[in-house]
Tab-separated table of C-alpha atoms in Angstrom:
chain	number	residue	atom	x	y	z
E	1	UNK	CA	129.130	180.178	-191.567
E	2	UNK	CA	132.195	180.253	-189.541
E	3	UNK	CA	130.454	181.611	-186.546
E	4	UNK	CA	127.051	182.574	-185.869
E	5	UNK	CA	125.286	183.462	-182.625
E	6	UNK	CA	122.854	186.084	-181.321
E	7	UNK	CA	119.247	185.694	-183.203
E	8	UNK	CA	121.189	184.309	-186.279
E	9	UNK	CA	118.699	182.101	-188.383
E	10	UNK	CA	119.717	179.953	-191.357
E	11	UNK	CA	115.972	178.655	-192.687
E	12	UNK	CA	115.616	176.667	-195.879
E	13	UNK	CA	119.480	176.289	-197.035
E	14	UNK	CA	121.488	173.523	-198.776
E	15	UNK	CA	125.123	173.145	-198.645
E	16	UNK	CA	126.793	170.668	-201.424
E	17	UNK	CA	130.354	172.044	-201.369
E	18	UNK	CA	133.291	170.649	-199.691
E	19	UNK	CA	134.047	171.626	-196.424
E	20	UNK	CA	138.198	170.424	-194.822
E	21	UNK	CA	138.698	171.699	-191.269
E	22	UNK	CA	140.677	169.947	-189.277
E	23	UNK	CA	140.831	171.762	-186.422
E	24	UNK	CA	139.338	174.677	-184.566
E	25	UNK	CA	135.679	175.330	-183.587
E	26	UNK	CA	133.605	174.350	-186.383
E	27	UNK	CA	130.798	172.428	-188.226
E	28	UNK	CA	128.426	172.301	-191.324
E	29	UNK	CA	126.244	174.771	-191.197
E	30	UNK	CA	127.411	177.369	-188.185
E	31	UNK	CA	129.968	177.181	-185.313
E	32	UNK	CA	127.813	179.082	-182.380
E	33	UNK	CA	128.726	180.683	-179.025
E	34	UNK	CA	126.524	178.276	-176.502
E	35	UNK	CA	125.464	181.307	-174.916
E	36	UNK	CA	121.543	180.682	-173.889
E	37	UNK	CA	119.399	182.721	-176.031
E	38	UNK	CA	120.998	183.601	-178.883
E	39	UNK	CA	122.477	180.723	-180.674
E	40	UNK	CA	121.750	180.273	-184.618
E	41	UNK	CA	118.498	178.211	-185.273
E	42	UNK	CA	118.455	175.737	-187.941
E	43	UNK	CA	114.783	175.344	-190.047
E	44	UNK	CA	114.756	172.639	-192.714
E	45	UNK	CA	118.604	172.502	-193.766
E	46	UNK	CA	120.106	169.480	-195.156
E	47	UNK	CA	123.721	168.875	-197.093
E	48	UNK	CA	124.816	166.060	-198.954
E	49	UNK	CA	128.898	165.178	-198.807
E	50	UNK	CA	131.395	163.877	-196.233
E	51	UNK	CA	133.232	166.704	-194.350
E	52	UNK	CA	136.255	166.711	-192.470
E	53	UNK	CA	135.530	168.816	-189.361
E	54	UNK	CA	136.795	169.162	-185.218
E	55	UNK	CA	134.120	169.982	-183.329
E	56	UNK	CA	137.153	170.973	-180.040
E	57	UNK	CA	135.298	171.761	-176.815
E	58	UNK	CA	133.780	175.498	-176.155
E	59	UNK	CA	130.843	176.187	-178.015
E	60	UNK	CA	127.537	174.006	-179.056
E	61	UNK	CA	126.967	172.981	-183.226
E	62	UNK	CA	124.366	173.021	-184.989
E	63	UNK	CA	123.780	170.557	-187.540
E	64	UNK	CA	121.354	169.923	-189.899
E	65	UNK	CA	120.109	165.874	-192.214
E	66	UNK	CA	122.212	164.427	-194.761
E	67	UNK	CA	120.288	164.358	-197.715
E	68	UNK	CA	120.667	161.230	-199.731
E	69	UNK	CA	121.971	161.363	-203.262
E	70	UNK	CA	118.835	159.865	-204.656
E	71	UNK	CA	116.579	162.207	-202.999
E	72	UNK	CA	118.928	164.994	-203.633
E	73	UNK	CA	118.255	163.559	-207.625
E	74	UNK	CA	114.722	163.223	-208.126
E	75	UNK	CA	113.039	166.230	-206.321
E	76	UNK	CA	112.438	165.004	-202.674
E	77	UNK	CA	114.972	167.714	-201.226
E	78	UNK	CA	113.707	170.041	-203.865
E	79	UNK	CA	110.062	170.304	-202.529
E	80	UNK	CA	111.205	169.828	-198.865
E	81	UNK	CA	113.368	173.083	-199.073
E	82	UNK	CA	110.261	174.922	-200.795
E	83	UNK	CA	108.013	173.089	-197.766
E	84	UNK	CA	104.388	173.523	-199.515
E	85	UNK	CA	102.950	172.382	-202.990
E	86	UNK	CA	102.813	175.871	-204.111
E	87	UNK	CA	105.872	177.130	-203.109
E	88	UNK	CA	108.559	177.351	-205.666
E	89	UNK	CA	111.617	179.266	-204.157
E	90	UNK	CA	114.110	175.939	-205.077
E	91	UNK	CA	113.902	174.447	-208.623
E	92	UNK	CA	115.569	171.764	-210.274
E	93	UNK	CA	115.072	169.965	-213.896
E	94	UNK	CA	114.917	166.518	-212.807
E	95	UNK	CA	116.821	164.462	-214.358
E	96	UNK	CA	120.002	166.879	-215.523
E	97	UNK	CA	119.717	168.860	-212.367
E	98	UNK	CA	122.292	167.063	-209.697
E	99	UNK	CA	120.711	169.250	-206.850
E	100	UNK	CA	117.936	172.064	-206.608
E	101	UNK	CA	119.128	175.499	-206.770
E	102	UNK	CA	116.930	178.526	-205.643
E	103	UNK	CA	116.374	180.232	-209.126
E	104	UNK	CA	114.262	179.692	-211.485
E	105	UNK	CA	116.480	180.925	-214.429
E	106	UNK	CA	116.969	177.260	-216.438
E	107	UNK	CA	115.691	175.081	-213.709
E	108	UNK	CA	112.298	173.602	-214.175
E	109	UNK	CA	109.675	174.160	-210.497
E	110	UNK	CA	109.088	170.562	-209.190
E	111	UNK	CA	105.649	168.997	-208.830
E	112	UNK	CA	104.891	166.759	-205.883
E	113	UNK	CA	102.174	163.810	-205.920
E	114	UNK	CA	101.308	162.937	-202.651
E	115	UNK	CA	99.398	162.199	-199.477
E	116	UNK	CA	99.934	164.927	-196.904
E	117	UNK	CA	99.516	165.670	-193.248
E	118	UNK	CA	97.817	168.247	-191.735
E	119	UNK	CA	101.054	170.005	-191.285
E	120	UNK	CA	101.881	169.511	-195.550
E	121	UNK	CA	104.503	166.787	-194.677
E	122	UNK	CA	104.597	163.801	-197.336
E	123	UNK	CA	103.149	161.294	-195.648
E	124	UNK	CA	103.957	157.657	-197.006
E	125	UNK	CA	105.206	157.551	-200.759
E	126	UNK	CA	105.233	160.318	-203.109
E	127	UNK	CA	106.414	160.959	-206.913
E	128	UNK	CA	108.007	164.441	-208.058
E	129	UNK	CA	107.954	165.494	-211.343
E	130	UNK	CA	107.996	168.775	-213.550
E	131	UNK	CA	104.546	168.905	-214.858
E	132	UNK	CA	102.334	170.918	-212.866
E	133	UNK	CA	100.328	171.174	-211.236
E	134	UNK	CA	100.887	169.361	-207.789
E	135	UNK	CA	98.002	166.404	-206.932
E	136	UNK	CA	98.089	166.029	-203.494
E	137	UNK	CA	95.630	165.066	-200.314
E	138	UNK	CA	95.708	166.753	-196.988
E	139	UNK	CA	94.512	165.576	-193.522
E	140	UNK	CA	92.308	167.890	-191.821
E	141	UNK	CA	93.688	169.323	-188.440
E	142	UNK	CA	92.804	167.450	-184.769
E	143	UNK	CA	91.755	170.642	-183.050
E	144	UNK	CA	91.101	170.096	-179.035
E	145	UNK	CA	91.283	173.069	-177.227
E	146	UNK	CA	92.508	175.209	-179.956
E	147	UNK	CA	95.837	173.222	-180.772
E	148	UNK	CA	96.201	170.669	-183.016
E	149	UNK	CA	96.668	167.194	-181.652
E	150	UNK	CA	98.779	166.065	-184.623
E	151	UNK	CA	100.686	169.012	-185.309
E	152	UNK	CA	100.566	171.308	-182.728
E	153	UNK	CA	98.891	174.082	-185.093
E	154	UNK	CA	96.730	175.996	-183.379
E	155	UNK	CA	92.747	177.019	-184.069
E	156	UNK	CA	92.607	181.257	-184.067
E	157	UNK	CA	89.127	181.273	-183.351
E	158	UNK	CA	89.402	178.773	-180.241
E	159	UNK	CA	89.856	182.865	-178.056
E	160	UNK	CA	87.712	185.626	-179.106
E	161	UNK	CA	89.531	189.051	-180.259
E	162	UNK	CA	88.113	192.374	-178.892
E	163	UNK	CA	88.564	195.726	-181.321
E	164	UNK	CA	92.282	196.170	-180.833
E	165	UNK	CA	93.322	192.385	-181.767
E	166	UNK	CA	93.806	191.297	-178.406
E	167	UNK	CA	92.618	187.857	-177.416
E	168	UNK	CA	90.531	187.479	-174.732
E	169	UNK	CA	91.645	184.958	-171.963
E	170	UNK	CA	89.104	183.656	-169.496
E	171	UNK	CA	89.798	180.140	-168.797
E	172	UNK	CA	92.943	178.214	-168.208
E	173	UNK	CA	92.751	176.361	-171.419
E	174	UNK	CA	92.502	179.707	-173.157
E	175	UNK	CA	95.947	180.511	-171.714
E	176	UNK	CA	97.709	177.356	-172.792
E	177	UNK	CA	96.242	178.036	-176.166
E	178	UNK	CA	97.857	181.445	-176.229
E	179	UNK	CA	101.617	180.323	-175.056
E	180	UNK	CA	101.172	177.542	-177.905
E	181	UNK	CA	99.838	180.435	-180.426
E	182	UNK	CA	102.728	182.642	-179.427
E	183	UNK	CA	105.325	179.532	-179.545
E	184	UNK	CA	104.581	178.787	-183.192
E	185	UNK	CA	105.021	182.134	-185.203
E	186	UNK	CA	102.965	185.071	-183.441
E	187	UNK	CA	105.124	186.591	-181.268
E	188	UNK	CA	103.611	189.900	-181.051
E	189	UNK	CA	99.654	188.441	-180.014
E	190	UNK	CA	98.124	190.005	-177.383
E	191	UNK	CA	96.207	189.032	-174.655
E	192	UNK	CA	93.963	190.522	-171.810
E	193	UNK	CA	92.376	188.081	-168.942
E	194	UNK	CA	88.798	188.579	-168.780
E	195	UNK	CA	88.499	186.654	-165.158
E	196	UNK	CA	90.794	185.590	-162.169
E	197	UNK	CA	92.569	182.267	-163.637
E	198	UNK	CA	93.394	178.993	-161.879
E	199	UNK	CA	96.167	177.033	-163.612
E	200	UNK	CA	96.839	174.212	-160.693
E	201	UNK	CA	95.014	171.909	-163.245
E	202	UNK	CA	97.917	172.551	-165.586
E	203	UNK	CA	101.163	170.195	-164.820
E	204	UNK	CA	103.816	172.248	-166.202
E	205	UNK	CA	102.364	175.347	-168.130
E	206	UNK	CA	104.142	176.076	-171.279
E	207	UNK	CA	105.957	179.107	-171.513
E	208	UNK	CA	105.280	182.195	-173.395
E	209	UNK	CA	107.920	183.079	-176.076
E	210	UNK	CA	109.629	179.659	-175.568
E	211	UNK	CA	112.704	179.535	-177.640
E	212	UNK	CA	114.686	182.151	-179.294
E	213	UNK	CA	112.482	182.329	-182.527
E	214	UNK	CA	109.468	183.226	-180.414
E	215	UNK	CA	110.270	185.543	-178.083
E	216	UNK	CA	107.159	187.362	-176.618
E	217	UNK	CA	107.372	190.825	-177.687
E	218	UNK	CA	103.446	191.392	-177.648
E	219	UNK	CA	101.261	192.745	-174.968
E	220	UNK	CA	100.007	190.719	-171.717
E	221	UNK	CA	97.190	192.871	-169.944
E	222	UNK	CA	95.823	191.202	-166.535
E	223	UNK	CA	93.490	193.971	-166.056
E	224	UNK	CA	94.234	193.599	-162.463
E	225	UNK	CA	93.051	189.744	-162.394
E	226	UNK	CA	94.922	187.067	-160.044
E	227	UNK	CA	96.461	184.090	-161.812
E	228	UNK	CA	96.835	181.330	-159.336
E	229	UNK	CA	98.189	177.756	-159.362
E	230	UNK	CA	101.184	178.644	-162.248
E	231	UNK	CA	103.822	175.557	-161.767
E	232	UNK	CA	106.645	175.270	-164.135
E	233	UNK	CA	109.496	173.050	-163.724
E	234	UNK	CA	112.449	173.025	-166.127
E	235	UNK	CA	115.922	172.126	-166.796
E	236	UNK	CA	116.943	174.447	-169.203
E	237	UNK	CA	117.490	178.327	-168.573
E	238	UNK	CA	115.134	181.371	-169.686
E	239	UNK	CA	112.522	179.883	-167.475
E	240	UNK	CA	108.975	181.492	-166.854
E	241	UNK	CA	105.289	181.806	-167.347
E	242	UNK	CA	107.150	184.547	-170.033
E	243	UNK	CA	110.279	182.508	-171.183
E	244	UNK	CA	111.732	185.084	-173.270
E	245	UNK	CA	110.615	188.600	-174.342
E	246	UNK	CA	111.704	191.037	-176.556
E	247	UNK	CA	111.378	194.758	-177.770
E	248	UNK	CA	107.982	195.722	-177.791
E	249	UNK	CA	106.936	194.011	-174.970
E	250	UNK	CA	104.570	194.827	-172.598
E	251	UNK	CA	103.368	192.319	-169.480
E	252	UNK	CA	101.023	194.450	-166.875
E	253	UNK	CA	98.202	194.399	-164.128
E	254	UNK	CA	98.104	191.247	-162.948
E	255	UNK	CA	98.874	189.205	-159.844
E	256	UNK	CA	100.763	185.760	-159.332
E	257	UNK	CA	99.649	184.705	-156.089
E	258	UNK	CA	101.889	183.124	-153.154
E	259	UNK	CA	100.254	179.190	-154.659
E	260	UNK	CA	102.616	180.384	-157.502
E	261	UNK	CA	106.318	178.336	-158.146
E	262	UNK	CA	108.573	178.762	-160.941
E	263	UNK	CA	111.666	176.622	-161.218
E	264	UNK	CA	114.620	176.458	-164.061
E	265	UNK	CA	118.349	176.809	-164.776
E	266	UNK	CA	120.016	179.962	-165.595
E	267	UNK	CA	117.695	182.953	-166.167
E	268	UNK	CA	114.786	182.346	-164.157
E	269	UNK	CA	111.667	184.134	-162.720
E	270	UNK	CA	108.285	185.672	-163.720
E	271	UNK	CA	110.190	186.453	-166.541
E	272	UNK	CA	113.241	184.490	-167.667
E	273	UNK	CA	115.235	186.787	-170.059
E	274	UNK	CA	115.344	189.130	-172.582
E	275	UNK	CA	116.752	188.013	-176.146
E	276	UNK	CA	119.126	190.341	-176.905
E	277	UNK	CA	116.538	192.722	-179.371
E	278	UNK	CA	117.542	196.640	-179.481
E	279	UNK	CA	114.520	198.184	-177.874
E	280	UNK	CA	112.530	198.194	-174.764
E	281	UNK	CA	110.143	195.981	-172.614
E	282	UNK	CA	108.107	197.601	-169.983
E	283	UNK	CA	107.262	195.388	-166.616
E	284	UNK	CA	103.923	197.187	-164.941
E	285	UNK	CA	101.627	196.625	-161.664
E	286	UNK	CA	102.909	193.360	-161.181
E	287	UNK	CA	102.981	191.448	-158.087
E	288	UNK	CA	104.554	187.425	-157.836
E	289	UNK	CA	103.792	186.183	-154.697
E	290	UNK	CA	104.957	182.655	-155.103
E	291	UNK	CA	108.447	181.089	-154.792
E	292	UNK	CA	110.775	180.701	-157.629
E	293	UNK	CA	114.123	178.713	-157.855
E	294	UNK	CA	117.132	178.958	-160.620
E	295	UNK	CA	120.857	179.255	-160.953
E	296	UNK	CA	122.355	182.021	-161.975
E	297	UNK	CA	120.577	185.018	-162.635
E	298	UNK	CA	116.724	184.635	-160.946
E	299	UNK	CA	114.809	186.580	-159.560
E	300	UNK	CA	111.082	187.158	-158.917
E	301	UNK	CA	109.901	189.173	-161.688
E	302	UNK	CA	112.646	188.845	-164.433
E	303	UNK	CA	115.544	186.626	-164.014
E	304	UNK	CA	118.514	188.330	-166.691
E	305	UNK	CA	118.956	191.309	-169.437
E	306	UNK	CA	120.807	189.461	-172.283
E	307	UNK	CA	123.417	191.318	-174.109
E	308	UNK	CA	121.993	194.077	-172.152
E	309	UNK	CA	118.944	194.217	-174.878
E	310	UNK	CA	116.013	195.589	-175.052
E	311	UNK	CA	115.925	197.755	-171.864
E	312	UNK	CA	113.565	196.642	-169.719
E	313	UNK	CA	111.798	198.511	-167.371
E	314	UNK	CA	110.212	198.047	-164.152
E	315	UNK	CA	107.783	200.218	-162.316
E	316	UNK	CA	104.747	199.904	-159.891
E	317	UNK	CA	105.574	195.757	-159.011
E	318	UNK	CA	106.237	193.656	-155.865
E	319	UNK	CA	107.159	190.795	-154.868
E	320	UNK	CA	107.196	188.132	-151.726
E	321	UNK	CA	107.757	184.153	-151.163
E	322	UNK	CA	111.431	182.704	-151.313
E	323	UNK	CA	113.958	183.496	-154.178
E	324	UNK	CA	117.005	180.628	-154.172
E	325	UNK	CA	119.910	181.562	-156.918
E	326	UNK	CA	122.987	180.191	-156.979
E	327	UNK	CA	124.624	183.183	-158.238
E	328	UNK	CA	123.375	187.100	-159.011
E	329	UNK	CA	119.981	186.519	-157.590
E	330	UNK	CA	117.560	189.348	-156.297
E	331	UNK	CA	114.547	190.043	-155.249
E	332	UNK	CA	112.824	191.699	-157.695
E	333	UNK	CA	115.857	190.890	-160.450
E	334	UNK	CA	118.473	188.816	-161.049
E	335	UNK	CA	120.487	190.533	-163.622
E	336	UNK	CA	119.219	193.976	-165.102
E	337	UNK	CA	121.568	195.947	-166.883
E	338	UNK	CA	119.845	198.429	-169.014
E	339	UNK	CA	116.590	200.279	-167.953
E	340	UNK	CA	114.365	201.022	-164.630
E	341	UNK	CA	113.472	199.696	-161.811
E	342	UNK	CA	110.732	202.204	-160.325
E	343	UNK	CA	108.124	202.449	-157.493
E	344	UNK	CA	108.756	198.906	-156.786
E	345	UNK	CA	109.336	196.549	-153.109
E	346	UNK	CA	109.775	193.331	-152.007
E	347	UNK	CA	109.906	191.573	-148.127
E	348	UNK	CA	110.874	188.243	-150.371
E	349	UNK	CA	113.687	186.241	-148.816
E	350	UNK	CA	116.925	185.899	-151.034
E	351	UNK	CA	119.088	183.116	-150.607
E	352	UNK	CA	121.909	182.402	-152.888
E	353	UNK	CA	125.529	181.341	-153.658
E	354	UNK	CA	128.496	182.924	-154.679
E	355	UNK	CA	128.661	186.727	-156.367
């Protein structure tokens, strides 16, 4: 891909061809913009081959493993790309096939004998053939507190569901155990808090939506509970208890008292940014009481409207403590270009930098 960028993914792919480019922005896989947020995301690619390419300055790369030629051979790369035993979107006849290709139309599926972690990883040695079916051995998952200790999978029953699906929070453990839910493939959970929480037990609470393939775009009811004791400290930008969100959000009645701090790069505050989704994310009776501290773009309740998308909108909220931004900070927003901002005030103190 010559250039890829805004919620771009490239997810099980192999590239065998020749690639000569000797100068210009470019790379393997995908040339991307370095814009935080939207850059490509690369799941279980590999390529095989020796390519001639400038990376010049201006934009990040991303890259993916060079597959050996003997694994390439004899099925290794074959059932990594298909990434379970009974998965058989790659094929390959081992032993005439050079590489796997994804059809089945003269290519044989490929078998795997093997030992397994929890997560279905070959662990230790394994054989690949094409006789069926697969013999393999899987670890059972290390649950504590509802998330796996060995591969971060996490336990569905570990939070009770009311009628409507949403998961019912009432400890701080419970909360952590949502963020990781939503940070590994269920970005539209929902959640209410059943009690007042108390996170100052938590070092550095994980962020919901963290990362552009799991932006939050579910629903976050407080029900008009106080959460208390939220400290997150990061380096990179779309920093917040909600990291990123997108359409179809909803975050509402709940209260982040003054023992509150957020701190991160660009894009910080209650919630850090938006992720670029056409639609709309609603921000409801919502107080942050606490400090928060960023670079460009932060604010107390939402820190910056990528690409302008979804259109996020504001009504019924407050906010107080100190805001520090070195550029296009605010109050109540750092940078909010499509949507509302309604029935809201602040007496927070704004200090920042430049424009």
């Amino acid at each position: 891909v010559g250039f890829a960028s805004s919620k771009t993914f490239l997810k099980s792919c192999l590239m065998v061809g020749t690639l000569n480019l000797a100068s210009g922005y470019n790379a393997v896989f995908s040339r991307d913009s370095g814009n935080a947020g939207t850059n490509p995301v690369l799941t279980n690619c590999y390529y095989f081959g020796t390519y001639e390419c400038c990376m010049e300055d201006g934009g990040t790369f991303n890259e993916a493993p060079q597959a050996e030629e003997s694994k390439l051979a004899d099925g290794t790369i074959c059932y990594a790309l298909n990434g379970a035993p009974d998965a058989f979107n790659w094929n390959q006849t081992i032993g005439t096939d050079p590489y796997p290709v994804p059809n089945s139309i003269g290519h044989k599926p490929v078998y795997v004998t093997a030992h397994l972690n929890c997560a279905g990883q070959v662990k230790g040695d394994a054989s690949y053939s094409n006789e069926g079916p697969a013999n393999v051995e899987q670890d059972e998952h290390n649950f504590y507190n509802g998330t796996c200790l060995d591969c971060g999978a996490t336990d569905t029953s570990f939070a009770q569901q009311d009628e409507n699906g949403f998961y019912l929070i009432s400890n701080p453990d419970q909360l952590v155990w949502f963020s990781n839910f939503v940070n590994t493939g269920n970005k539209t959970a929902c959640a209410k808090l059943e009690e007042d929480i108390n996170l100052s037990e938590v070092a550095n609470f994980p962020m919901i939506g963290s990362g552009s393939t799991n932006s939050f775009c579910g629903t976050f009811d407080g029900q008009g509970h106080t959460i208390s004791g939220l400290h997150i400290e990061s380096m990179t930008g779309d920093s917040g208890m909600f990291g990123l969100i997108g359409a179809g959000c909803v975050i509402k009645n709940c209260i982040f008292d003054s023992t509150c701090y957020i701190s991160g790069g660009a894009h910080t505050g209650l919630v850090g940014a938006t992720d670029g989704s056409a639609g709309e994310a609603y921000l409801t009776n919502l107080g942050y009481e606490g400090n928060c501290d960023g670079s460009q773009n932060t604010g107390a309740l939402f820190g910056c409207n990528m690409n302008s998308a979804p259109s996020v909108f504001i009504d019924n909220c407050y906010s107080t403590g100190v805001i520090n931004s070195s550029a296009e900070g605010g109050v109540l927003a750092g940078y909010c270009n499509a949507g509302r901002i309604n029935n809201c005030w602040s007496n927070a103190q704004i200090n920042a930098d430049g424009y």
